Coordinates of C-alpha atoms in Angstrom, one line a residue:
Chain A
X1 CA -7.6 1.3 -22.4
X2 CA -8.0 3.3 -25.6
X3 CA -9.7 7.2 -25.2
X4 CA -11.3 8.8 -27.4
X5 CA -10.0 12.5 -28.0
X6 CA -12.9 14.9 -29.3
X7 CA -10.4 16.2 -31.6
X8 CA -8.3 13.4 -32.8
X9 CA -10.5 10.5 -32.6
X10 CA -10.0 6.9 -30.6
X11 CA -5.9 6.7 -29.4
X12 CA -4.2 4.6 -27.3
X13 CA -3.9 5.7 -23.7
X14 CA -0.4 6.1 -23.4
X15 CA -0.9 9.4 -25.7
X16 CA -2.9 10.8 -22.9
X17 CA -1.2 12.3 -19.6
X18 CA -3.8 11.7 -16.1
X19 CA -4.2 14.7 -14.3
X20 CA -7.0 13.3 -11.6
X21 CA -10.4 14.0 -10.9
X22 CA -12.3 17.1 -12.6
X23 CA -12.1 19.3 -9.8
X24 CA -10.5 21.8 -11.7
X25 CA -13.7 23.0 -13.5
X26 CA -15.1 24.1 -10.2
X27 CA -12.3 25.9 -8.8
X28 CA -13.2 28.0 -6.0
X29 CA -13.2 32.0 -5.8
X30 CA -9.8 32.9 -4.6
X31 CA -11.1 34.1 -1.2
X32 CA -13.2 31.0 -0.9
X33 CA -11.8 30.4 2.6
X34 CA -9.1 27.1 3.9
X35 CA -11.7 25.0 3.9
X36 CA -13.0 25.1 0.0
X37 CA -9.7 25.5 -0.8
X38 CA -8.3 22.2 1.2
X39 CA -11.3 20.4 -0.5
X40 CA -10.5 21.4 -3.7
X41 CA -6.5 20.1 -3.4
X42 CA -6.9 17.6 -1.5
X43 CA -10.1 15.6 -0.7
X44 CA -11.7 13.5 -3.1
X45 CA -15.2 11.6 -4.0
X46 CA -12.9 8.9 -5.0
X47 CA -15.9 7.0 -6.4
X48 CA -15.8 3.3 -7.1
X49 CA -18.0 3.6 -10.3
X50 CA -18.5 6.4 -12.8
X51 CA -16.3 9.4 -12.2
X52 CA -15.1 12.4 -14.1
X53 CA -11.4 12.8 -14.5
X54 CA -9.3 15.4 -16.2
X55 CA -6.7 14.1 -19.2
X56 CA -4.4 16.0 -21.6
X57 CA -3.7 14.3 -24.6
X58 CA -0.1 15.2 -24.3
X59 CA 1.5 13.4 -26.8
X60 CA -1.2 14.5 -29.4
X61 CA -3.1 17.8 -30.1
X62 CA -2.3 19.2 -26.2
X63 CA -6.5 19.0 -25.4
X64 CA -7.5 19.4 -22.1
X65 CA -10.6 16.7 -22.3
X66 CA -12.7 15.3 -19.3
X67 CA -13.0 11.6 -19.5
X68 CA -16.5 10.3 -18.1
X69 CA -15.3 6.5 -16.9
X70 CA -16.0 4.1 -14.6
X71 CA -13.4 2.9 -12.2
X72 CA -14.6 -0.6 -11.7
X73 CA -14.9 -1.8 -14.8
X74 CA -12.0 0.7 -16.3
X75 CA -15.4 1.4 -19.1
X76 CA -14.9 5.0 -20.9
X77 CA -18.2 6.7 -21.1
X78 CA -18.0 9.7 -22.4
X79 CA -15.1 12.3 -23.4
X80 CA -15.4 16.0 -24.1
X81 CA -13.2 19.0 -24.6
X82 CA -12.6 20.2 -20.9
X83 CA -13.6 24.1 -22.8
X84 CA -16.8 22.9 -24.2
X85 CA -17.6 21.3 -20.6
X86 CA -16.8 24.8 -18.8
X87 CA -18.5 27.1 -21.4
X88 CA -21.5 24.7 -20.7
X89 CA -21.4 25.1 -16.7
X90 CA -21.5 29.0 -17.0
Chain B
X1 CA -2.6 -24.9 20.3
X2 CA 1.1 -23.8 19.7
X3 CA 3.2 -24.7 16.7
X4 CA 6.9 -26.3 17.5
X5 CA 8.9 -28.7 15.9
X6 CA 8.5 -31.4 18.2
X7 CA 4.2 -31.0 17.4
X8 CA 4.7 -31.2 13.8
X9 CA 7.3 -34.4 14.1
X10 CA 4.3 -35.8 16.4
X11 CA 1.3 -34.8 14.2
X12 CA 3.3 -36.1 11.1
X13 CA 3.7 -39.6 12.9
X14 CA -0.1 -39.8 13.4
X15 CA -1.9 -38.9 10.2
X16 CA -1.7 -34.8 10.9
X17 CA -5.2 -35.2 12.9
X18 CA -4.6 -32.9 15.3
X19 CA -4.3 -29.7 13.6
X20 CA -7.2 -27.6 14.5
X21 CA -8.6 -24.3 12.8
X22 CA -6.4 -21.3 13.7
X23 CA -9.4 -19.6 14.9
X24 CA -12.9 -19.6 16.1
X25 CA -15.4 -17.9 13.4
X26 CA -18.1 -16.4 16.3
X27 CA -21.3 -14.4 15.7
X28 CA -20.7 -10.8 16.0
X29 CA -22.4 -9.6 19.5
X30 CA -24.4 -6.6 20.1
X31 CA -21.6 -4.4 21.8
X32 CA -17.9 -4.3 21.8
X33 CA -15.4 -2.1 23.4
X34 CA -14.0 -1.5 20.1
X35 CA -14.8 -2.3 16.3
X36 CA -12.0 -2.6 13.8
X37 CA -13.1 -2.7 10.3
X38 CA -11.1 -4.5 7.9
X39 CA -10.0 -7.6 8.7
X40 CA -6.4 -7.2 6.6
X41 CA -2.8 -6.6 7.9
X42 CA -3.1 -3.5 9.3
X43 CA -6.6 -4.4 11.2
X44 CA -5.5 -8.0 12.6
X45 CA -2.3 -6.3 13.8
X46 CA -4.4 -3.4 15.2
X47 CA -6.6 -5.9 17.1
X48 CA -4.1 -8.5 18.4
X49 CA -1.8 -5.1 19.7
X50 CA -4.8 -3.8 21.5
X51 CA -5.3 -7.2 23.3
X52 CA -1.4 -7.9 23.8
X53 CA -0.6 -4.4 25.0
X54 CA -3.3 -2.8 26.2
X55 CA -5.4 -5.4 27.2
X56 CA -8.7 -4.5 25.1
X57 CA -10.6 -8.1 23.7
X58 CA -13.8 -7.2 24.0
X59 CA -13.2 -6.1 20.7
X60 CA -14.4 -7.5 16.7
X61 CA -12.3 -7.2 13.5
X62 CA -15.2 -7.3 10.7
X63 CA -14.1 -8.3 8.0
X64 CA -16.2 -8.0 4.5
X65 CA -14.7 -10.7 2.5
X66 CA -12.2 -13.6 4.7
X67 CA -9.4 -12.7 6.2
X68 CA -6.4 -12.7 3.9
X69 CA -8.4 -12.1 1.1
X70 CA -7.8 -8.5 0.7
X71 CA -4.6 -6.2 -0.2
X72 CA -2.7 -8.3 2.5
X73 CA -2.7 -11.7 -0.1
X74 CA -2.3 -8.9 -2.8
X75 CA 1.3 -7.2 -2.5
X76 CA 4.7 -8.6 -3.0
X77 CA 6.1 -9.4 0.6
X78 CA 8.8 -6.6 0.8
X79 CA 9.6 -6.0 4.0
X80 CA 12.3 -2.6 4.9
X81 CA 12.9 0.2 6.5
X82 CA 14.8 2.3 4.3
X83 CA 12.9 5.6 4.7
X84 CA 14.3 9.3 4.6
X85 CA 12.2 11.7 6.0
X86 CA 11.7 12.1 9.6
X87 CA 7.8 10.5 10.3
X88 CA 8.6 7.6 7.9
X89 CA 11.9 6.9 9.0
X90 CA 11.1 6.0 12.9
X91 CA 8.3 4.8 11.9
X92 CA 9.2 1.8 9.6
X93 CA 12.3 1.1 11.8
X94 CA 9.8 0.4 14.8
X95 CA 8.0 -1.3 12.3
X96 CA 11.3 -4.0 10.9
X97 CA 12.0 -4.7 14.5
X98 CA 8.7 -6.0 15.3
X99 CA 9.1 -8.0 12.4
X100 CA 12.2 -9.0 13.8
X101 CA 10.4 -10.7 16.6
X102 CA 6.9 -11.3 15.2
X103 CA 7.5 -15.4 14.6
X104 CA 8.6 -15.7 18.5
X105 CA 5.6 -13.3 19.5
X106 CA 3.2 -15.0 17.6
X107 CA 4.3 -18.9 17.8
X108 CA 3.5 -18.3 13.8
X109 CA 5.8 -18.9 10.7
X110 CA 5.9 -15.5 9.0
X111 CA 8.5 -16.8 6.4
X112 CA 10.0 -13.6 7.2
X113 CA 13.7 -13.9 5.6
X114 CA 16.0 -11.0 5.8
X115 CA 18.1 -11.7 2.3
X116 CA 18.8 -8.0 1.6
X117 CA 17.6 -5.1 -0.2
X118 CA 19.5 -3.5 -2.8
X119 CA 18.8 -0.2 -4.1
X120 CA 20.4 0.2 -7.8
X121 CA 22.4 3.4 -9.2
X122 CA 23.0 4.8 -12.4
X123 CA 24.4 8.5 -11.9
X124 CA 27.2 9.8 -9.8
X125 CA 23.6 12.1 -8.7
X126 CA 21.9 9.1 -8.1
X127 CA 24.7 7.8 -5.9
X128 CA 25.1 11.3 -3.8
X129 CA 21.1 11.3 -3.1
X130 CA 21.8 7.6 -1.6
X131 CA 24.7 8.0 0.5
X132 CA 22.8 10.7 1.8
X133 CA 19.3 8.0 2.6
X134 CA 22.1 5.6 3.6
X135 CA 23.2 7.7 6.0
X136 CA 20.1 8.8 7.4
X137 CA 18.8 4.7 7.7
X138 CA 22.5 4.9 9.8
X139 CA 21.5 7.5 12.0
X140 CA 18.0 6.2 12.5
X141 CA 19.5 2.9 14.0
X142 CA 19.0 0.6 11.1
X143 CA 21.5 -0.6 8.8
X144 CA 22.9 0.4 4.7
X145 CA 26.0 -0.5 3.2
X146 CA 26.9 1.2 -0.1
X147 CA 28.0 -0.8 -2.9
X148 CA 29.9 0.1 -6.0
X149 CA 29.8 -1.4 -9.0
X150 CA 31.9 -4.6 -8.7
X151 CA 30.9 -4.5 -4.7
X152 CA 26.8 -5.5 -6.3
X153 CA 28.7 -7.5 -9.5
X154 CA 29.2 -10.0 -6.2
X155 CA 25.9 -10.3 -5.0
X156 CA 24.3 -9.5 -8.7
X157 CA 26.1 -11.2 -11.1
X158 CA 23.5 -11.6 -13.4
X159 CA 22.6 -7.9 -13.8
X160 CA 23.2 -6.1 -17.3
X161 CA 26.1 -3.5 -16.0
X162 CA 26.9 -2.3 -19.1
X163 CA 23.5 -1.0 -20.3
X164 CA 23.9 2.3 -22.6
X165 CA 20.8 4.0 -20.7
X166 CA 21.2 2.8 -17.1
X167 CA 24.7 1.9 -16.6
X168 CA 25.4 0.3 -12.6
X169 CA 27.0 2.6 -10.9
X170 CA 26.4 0.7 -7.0
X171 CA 23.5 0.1 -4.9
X172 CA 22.5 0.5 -1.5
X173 CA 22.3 -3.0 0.6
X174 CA 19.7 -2.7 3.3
X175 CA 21.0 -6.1 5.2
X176 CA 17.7 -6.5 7.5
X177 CA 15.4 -5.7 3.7
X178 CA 13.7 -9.2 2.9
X179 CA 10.6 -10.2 2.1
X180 CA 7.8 -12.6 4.6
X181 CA 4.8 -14.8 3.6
X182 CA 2.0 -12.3 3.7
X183 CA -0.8 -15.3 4.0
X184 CA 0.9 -16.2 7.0
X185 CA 1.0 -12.8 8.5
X186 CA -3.0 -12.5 8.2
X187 CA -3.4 -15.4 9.4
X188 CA -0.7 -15.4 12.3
X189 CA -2.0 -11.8 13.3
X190 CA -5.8 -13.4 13.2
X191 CA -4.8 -16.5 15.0
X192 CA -2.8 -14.5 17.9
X193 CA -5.4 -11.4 18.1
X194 CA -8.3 -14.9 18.3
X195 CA -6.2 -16.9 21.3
X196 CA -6.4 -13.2 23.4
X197 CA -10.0 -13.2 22.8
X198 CA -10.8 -11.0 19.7
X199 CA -13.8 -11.6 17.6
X200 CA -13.0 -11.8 13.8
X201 CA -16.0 -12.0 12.1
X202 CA -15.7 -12.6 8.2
X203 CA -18.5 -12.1 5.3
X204 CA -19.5 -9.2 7.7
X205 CA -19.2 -6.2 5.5
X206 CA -19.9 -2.9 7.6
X207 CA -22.8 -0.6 5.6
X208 CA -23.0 2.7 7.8
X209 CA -22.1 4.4 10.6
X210 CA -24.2 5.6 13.5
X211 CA -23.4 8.7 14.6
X212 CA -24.9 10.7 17.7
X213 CA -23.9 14.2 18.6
X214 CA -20.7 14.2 16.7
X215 CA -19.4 10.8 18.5
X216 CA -19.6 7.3 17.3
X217 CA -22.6 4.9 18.7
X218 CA -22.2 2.3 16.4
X219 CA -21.9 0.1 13.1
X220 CA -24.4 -1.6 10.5
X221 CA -23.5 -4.4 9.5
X222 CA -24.6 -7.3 6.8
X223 CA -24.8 -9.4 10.3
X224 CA -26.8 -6.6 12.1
X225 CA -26.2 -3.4 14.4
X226 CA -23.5 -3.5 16.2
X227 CA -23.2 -1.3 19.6
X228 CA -19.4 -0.1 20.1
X229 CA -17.6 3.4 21.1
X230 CA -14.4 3.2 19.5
X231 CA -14.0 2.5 16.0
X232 CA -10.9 1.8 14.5
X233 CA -10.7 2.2 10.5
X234 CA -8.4 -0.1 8.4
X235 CA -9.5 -0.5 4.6
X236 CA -6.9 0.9 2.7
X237 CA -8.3 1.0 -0.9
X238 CA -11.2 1.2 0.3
X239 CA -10.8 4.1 2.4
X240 CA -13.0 7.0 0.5
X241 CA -15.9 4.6 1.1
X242 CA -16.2 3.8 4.8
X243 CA -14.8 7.5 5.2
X244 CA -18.6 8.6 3.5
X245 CA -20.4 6.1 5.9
X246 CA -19.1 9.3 8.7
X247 CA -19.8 12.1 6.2
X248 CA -16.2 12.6 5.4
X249 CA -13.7 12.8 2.3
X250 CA -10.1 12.1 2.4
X251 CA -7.2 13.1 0.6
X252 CA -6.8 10.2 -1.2
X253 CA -7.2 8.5 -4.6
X254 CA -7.9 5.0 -5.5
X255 CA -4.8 3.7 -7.8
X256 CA -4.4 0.5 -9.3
X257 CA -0.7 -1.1 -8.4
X258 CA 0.4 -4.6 -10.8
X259 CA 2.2 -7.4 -9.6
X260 CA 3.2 -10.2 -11.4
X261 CA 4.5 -13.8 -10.6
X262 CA 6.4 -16.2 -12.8
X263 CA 6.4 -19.7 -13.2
X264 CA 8.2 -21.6 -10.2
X265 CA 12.1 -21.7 -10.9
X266 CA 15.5 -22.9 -9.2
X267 CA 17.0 -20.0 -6.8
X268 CA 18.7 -17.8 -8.7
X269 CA 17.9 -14.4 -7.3
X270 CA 19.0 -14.4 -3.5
X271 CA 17.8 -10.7 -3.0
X272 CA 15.0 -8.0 -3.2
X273 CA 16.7 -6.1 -6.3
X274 CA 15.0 -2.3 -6.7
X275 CA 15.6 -0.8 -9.8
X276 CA 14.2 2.9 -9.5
X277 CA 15.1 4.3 -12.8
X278 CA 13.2 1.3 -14.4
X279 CA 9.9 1.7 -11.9
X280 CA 11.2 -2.1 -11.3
X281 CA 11.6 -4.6 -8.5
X282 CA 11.7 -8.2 -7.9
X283 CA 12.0 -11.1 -5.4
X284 CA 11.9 -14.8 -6.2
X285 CA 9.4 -16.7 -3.6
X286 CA 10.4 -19.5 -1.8
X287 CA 8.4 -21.4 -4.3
X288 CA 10.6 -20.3 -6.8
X289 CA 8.5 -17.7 -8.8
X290 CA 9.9 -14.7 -9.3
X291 CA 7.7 -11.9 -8.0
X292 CA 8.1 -8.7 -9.8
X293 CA 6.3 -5.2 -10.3
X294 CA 6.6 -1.4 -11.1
X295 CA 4.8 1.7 -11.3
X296 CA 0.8 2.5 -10.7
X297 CA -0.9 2.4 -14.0
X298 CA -1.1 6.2 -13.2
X299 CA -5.1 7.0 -13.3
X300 CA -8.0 6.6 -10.3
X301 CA -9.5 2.6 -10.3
X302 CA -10.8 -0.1 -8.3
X303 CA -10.7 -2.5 -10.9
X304 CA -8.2 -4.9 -9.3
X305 CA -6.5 -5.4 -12.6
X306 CA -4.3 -3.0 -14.8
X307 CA -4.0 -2.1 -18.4
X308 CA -1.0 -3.8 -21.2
X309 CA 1.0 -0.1 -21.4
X310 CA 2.1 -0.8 -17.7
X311 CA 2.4 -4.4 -18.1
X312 CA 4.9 -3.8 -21.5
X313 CA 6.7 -1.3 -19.2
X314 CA 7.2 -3.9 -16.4
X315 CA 8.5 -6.1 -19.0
X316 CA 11.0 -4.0 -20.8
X317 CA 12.0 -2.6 -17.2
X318 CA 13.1 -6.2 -16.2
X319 CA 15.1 -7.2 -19.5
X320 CA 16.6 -4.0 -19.4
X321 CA 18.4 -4.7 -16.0
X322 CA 18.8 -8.7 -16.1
X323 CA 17.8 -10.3 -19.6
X324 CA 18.0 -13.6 -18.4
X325 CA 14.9 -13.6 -17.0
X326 CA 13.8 -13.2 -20.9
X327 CA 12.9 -17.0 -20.4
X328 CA 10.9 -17.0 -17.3
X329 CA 7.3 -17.4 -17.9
X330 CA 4.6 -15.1 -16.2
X331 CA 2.2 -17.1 -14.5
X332 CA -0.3 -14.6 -13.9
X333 CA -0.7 -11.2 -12.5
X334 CA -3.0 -8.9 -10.9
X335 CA -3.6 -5.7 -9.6
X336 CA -3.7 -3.9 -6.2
X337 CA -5.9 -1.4 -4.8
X338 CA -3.9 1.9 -3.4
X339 CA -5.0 4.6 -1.2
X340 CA -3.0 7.3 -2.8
X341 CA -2.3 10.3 -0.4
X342 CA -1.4 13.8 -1.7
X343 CA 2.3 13.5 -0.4
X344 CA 2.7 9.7 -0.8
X345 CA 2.9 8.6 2.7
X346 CA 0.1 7.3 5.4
X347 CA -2.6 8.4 7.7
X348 CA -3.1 7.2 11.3
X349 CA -4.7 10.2 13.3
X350 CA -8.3 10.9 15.1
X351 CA -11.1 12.0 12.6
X352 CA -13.3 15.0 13.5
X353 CA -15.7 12.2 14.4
X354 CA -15.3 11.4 18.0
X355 CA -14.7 7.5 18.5
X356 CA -13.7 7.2 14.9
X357 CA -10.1 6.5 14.0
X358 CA -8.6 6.8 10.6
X359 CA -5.6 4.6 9.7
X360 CA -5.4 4.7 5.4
X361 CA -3.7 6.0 2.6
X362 CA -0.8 3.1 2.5
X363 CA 0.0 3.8 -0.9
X364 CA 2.0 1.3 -2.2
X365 CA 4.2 0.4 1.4
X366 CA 1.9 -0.9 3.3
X367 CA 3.3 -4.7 3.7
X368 CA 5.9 -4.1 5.6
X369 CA 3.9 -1.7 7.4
X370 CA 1.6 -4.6 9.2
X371 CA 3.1 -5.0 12.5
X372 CA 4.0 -1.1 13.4
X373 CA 1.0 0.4 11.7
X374 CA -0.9 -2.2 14.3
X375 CA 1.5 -1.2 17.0
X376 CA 1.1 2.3 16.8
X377 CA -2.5 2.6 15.8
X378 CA -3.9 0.1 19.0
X379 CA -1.7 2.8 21.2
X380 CA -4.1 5.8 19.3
X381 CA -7.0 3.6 19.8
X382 CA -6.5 3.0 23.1
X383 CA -4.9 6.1 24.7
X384 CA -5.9 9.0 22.6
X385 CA -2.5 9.5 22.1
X386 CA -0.5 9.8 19.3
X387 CA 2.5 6.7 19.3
X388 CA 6.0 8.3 19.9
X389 CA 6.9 6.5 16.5
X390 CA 3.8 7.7 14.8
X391 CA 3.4 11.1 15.5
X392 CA 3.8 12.7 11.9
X393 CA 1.0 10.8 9.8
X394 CA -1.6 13.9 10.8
X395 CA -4.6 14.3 8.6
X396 CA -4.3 17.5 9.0
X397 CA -1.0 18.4 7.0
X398 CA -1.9 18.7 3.8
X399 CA -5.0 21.5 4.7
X400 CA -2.1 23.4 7.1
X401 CA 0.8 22.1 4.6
X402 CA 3.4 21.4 8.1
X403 CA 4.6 18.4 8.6
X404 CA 3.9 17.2 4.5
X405 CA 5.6 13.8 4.6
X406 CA 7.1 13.6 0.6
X407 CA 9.7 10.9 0.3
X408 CA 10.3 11.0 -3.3
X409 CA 10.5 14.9 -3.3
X410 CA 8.4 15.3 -5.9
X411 CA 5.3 17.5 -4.6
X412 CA 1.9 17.1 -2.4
X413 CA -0.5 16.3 -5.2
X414 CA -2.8 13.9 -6.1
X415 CA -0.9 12.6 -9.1
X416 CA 2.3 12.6 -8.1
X417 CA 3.1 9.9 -6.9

């Protein structure tokens, strides 16, 4: 599996460290409650098809980038800088 | 129809026509006591236990695909109970001395051979953590003998001792470790769970859940509604997916886990060899291939194959600690659907859905796991109580963080392990 990074172009995948799925961009207010806060650690979609998950490209330029991607087929549909996707949710 | 030695000397004498199939393949019915979906390890064990011990068989495995087709046919047979932590530890030793017994229990050859597990160290760190697990396998009843370096030069000959990275310091031996067919334990599971009157139903693939005032009612199937009050849930990989059909999410990620098998080859290696530092273990079959994997290609997928960086790492892993098996060629390999838990270690509680029963998140242990996970789960099932053996795998710990179950110490995250 080769990703692309927004910032470095196409690499190999072993230059990219797997953080899990993209829950981090909707982290919940601090006083949220358990419940939102369990969710947020713990549960997952866990989707077999297209999910969102969170990479860094560690052993490159350090990006945070959200890798669009389907689990069945291991297809890589999209990648973005995890700041550009934030600034566009707000 | 039981299986003996004097039956096969008679069946071989005239033309092997007697064999029949190991069990019937019956329409689902409208209503069952109890549903169990998945028709793998940990769902055949579930429903033969709650025939054999607690006398439930009005009950129906339903199986999507054919029995033995799933992560059961898909792992590489080890077979221990070399656990830590208190709520693994009790837990897999209830689990190795079923094993013990299962062939007699079931009148089925399991293949279950008990050659020894040997843990490798390369640190005098390494060797202080595993005194310390050898002595709590001690305590917990079971058996570990630790090995220095020429003490595993006698059973290991072949190993590289002197490499400059990983150096063999000694090993743990876990005598009763081994390995078992794991065909023959779907199908032995199936055939005993069938003869007490079970229903296993295969190419029956469950599509929701019916749900009435917070209890269970029922299934939908690809064979039709089926009426049933208890439902017992046994997909791991799978989990996330019949966990929707009730309107729930788990903590747990879907992780893709390699194996690989070589071509068939004369014995050479006697033992189950785990070599921690390298994310590395291996077996040889009784058909001679040597089976051999390592670590989770490391990101979420259900593709049932992995990528080449884990693959070269399995590789280099292996020639680093023996290089003979440079020459070996790999037959083929595959890939392994995971439920990954937060802390690395399973699920077998009550949902918030009454009725509804969750056994998942195996990770990558849940072979040897078959006959105790059935064990303790057909007890849940059947007595709303938790197993005496099983009381620690609570869905609830990781929301209240008590009783977090982390073998490898390394934290309760998805990602970690």
């Amino acid at each position: 599996m080769r990703l692309k990074c927004p910032l470095c172009g196409e690499r190999d995948r072993r230059e990219f460290y797997y953080v899990g799925d993209a829950v981090a961009l909707a982290r919940p207010d601090p006083d949220a409650g358990i419940s939102a806060w369990d969710d947020y650690v713990h549960n997952r979609d866990n989707p077999a098809g297209v999910t969102r998950d969170l990479w860094q490209h560690e052993a490159g330029c350090a990006a945070w980038i959200v890798v669009t991607r389907d689990t069945v087929s291991h297809e890589v549909l999209d990648t973005a800088l995890a700041s550009d996707v934030k600034r566009a949710m707000s | 129809m039981r299986f003996s030695g004097l039956r096969i000397l008679k069946e071989g004498l005239t033309g092997n026509n007697g064999w029949g199939a190991h069990w019937r393949d019956p329409d689902p019915k409208s209503d069952y006591d109890a549903i169990i979906i998945g028709g793998g390890g940990h769902g055949l064990s579930t429903a033969y236990y709650l025939a054999k011990n607690h006398g439930l068989t009005n009950i129906a495995v339903l199986e999507k695909g054919y029995v033995g087709g799933g992560n059961v046919g898909r792992n590489t047979t080890i077979v221990r109970a070399n656990y830590f932590l208190n709520g693994n530890s009790e837990f897999y030793s209830h689990s190795l001395k079923l094993w013990e017994g299962l062939e007699e229990d079931l009148n089925y050859n399991v293949m279950h051979s008990q050659r020894g597990l040997i843990n490798l160290f390369h640190s005098d760190g390494q060797r202080d953590a595993f005194v310390r697990r050898g002595n709590a396998m001690v305590n917990q009843g079971d058996d570990a003998i630790l090995l220095d370096r020429e003490g595993v030069r006698k059973h290991l000959p072949y190993l590289d001792f002197d490499n400059v990275r990983f150096p063999i310091y000694g090993g743990l031996l876990h005598p009763r470790g081994g390995t078992a067919r794991h065909d023959a334990v779907a199908w032995g599971f199936a055939r005993g769970a069938d003869m007490r009157g079970v229903d296993i139903i295969q190419n029956c693939e469950v599509t929701g859940i019916n749900i009435e005032n917070g209890a269970v009612i029922g299934v939908q199937t690809t064979r039709g509604v089926i009426n049933t009050k208890k439902i017992g849930m046994t997909v791991a990989g799978r989990s996330g997916q019949v966990a929707a059909m009730a309107g729930m999410r788990l903590p747990i990620e879907s992780h893709v886990l390699q194996a690989f098998v070589t071509e068939g080859l004369k014995p050479v290696i006697d033992h189950v060899i785990s070599f921690g530092m390298g994310h590395f273990y291996i077996s040889q079959s009784d058909k001679g291939g040597l089976v051999f994997g390592g670590d989770l290609d490391f990101y979420a997928s259900y593709a049932s194959r992995g990528n080449l960086p884990m693959k070269e790492h399995v590789m280099e892993a292996g020639m680093t600690l023996m290089p003979m098996i440079g020459e070996a060629k790999v037959l083929r390999s595959w890939g392994g659907i995971m439920d990954m838990t937060p802390d690395g270690s399973p699920i077998i509680d009550k949902s918030p859905v009454e009725g509804l029963y969750i056994n998942a998140g195996w990770c990558y242990g849940g072979f040897k796991a078959v006959p105790g996970s059935g064990s303790v789960f057909s007890h849940l099932i059947a007595t709303d109580q938790h197993h005496s053996e099983a009381t620690g795998f609570r869905l609830d710990r990781f929301r209240t963080g008590v009783g977090i179950i982390d073998e490898e110490g390394t934290g309760s995250q998805h990602n970690l392990h």
